[in-house]
mmCIF file with all atom_site columns, C-alpha atoms in Angstrom:
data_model
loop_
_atom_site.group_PDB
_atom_site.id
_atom_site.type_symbol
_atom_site.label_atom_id
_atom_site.label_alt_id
_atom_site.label_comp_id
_atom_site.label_asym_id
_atom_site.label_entity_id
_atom_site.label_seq_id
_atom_site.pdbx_PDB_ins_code
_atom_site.Cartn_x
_atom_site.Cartn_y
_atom_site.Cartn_z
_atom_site.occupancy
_atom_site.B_iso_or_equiv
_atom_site.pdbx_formal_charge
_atom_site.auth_seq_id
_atom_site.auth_comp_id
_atom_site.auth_asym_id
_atom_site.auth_atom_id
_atom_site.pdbx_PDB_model_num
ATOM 1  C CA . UNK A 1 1  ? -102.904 -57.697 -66.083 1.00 71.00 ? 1  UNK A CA 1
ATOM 2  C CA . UNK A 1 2  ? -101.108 -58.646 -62.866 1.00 85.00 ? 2  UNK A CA 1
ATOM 3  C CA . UNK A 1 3  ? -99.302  -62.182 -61.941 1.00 88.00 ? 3  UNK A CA 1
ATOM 4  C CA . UNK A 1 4  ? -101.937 -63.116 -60.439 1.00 87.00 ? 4  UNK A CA 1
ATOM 5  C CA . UNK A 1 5  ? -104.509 -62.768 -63.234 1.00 86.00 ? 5  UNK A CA 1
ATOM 6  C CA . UNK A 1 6  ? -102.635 -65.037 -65.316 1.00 88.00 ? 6  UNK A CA 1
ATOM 7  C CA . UNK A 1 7  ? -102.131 -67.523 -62.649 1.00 91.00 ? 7  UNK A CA 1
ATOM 8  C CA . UNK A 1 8  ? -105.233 -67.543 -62.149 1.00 90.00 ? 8  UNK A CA 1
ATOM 9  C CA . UNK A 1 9  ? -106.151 -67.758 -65.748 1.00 89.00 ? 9  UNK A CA 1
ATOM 10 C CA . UNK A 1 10 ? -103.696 -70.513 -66.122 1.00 91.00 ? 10 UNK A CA 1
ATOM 11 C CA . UNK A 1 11 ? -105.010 -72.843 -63.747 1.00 93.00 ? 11 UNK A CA 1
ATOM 12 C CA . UNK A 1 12 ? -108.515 -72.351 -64.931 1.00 93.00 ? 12 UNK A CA 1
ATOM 13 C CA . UNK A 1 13 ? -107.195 -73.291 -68.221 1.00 92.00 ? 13 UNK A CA 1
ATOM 14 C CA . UNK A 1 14 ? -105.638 -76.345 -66.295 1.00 94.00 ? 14 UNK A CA 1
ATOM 15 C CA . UNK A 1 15 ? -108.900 -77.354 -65.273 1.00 93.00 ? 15 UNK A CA 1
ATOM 16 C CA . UNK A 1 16 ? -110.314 -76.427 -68.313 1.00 92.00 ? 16 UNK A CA 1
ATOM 17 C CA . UNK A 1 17 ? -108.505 -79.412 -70.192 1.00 94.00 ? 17 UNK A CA 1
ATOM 18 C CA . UNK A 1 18 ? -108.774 -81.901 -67.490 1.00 93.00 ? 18 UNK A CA 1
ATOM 19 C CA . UNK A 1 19 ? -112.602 -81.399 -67.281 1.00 92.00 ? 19 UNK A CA 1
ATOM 20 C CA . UNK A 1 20 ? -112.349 -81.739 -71.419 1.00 92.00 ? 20 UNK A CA 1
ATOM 21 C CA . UNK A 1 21 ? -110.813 -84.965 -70.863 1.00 93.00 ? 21 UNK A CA 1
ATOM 22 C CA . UNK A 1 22 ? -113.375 -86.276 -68.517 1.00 91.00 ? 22 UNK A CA 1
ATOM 23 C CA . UNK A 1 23 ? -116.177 -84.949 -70.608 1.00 90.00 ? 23 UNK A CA 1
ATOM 24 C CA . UNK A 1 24 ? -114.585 -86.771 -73.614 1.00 92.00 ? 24 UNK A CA 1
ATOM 25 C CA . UNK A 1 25 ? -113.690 -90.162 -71.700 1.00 89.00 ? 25 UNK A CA 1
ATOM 26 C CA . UNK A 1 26 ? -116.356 -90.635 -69.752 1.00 79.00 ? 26 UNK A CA 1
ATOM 27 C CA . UNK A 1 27 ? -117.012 -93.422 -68.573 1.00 87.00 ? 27 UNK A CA 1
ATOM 28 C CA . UNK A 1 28 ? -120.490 -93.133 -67.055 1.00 84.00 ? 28 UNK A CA 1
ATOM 29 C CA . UNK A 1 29 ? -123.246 -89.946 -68.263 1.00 81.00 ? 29 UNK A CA 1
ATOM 30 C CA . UNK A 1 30 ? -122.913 -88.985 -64.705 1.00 83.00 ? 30 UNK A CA 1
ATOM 31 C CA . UNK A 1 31 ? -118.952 -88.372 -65.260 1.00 86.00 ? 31 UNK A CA 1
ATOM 32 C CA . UNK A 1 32 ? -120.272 -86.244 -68.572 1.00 87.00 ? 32 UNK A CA 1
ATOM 33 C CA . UNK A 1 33 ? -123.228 -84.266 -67.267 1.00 85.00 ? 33 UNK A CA 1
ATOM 34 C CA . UNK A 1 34 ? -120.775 -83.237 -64.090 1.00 86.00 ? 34 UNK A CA 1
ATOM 35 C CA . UNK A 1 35 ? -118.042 -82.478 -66.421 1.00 90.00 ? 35 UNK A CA 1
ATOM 36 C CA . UNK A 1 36 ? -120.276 -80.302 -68.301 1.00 87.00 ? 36 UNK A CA 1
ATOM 37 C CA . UNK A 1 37 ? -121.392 -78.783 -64.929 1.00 87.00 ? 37 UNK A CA 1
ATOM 38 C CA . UNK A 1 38 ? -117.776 -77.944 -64.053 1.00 91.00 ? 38 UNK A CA 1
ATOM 39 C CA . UNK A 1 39 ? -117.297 -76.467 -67.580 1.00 90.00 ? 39 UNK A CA 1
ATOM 40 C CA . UNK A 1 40 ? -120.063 -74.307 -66.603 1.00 88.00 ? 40 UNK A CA 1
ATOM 41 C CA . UNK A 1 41 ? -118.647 -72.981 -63.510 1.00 90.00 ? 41 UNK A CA 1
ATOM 42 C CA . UNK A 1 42 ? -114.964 -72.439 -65.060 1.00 92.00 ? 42 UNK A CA 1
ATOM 43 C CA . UNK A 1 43 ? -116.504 -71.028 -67.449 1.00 89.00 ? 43 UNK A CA 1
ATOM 44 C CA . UNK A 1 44 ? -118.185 -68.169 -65.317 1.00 89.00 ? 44 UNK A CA 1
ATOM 45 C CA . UNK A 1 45 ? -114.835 -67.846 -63.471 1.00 90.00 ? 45 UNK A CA 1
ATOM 46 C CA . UNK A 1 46 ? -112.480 -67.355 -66.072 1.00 89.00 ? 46 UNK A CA 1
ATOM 47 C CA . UNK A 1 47 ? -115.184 -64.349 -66.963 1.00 87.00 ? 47 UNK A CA 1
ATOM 48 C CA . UNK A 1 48 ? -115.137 -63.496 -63.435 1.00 87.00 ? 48 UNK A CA 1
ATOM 49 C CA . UNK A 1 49 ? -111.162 -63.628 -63.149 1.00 87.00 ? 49 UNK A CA 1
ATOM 50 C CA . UNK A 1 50 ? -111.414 -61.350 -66.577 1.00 85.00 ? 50 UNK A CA 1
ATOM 51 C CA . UNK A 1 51 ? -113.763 -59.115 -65.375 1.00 84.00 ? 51 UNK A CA 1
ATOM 52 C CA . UNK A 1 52 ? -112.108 -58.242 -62.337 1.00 83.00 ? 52 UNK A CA 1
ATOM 53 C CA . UNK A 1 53 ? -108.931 -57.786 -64.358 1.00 83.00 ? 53 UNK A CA 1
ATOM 54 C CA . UNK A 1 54 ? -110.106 -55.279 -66.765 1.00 83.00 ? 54 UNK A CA 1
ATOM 55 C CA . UNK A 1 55 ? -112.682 -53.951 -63.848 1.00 82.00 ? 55 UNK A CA 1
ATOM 56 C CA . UNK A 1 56 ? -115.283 -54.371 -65.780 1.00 79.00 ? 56 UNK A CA 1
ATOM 57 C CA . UNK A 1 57 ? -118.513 -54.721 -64.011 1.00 77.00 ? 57 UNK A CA 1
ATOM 58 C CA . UNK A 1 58 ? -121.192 -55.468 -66.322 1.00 72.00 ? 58 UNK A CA 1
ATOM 59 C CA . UNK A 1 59 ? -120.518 -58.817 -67.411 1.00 77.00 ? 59 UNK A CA 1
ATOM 60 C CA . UNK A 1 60 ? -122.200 -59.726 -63.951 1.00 82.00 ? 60 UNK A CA 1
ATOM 61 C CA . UNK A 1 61 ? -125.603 -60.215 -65.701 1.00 85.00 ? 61 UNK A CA 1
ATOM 62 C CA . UNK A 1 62 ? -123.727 -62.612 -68.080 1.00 85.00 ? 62 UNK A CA 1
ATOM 63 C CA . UNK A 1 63 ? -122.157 -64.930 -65.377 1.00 86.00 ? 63 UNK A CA 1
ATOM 64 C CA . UNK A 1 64 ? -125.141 -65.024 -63.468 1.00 88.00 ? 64 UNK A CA 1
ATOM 65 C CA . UNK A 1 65 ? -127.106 -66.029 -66.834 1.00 89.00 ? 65 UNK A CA 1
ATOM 66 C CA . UNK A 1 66 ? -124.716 -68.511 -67.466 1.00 86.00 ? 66 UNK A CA 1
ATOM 67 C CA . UNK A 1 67 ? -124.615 -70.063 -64.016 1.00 86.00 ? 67 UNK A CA 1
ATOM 68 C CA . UNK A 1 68 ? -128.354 -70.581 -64.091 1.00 89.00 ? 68 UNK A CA 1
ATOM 69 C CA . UNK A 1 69 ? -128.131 -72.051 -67.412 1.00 88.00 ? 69 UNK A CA 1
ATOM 70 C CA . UNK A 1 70 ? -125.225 -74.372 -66.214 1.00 84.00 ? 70 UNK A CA 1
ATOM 71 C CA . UNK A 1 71 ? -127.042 -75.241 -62.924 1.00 87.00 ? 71 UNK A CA 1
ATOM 72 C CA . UNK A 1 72 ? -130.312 -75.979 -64.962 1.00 90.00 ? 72 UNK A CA 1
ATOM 73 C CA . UNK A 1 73 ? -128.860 -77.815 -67.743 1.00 86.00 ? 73 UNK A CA 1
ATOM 74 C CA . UNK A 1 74 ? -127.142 -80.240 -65.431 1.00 83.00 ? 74 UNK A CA 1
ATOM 75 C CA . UNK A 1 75 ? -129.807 -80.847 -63.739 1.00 86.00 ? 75 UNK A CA 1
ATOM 76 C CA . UNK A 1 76 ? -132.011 -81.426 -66.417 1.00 88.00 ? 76 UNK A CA 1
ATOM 77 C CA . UNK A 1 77 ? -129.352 -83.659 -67.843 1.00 83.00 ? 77 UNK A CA 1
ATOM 78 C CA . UNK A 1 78 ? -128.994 -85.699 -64.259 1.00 81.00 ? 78 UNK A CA 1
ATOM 79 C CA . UNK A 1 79 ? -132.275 -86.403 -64.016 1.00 85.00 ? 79 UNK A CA 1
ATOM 80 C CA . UNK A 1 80 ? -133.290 -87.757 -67.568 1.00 84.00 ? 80 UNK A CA 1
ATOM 81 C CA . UNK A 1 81 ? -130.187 -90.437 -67.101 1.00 80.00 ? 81 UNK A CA 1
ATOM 82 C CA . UNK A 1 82 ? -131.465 -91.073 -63.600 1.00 81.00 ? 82 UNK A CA 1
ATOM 83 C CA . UNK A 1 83 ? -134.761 -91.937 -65.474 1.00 83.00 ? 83 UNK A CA 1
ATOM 84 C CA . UNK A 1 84 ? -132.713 -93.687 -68.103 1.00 79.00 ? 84 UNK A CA 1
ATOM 85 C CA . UNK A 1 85 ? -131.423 -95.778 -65.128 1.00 75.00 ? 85 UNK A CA 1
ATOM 86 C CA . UNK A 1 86 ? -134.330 -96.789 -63.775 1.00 76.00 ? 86 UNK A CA 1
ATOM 87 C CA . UNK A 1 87 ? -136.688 -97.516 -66.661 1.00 71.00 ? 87 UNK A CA 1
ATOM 88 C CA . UNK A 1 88 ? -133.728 -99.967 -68.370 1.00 57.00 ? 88 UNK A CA 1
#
């Protein structure tokens, strides 16, 4: 593992905590269901970052599974407080 690998893994870690603390503090659902969105995505880099690191290929199918998972979840999520919203 190179430098750069656990830069890289260091400032995803970074983010990791600051997103924790916007998932945690809120203060809207919008701030939460993004946060959980960006959880998501540092989620599937820090895989990615790994991946690449130990060239391993075939967790590919497992970031793209949990990208779509992220991507529908949050939008899912969005759109029932968008209804919430609107109907109180």
């Amino acid at each position: 593992m190179t430098a750069v690998h656990v830069l890289t893994l260091s400032l995803l870690g970074a983010a990791l905590a600051m997103t924790t603390v916007r998932l945690l503090r809120g203060p809207t659902s919008f701030d939460r269901i993004m946060s959980l969105d960006v959880l998501a995505v540092l989620l599937v880099s820090g895989i990615a970052v790994h991946g690449a690191a130990r060239d391993e290929p075939a967790n590919a199918t497992l970031l793209v599974v949990i990208a779509v998972l992220g991507f529908v979840g949050s939008v899912t999520a969005a759109r029932l407080a968008g209804e919430r919203e609107e109907g109180g």
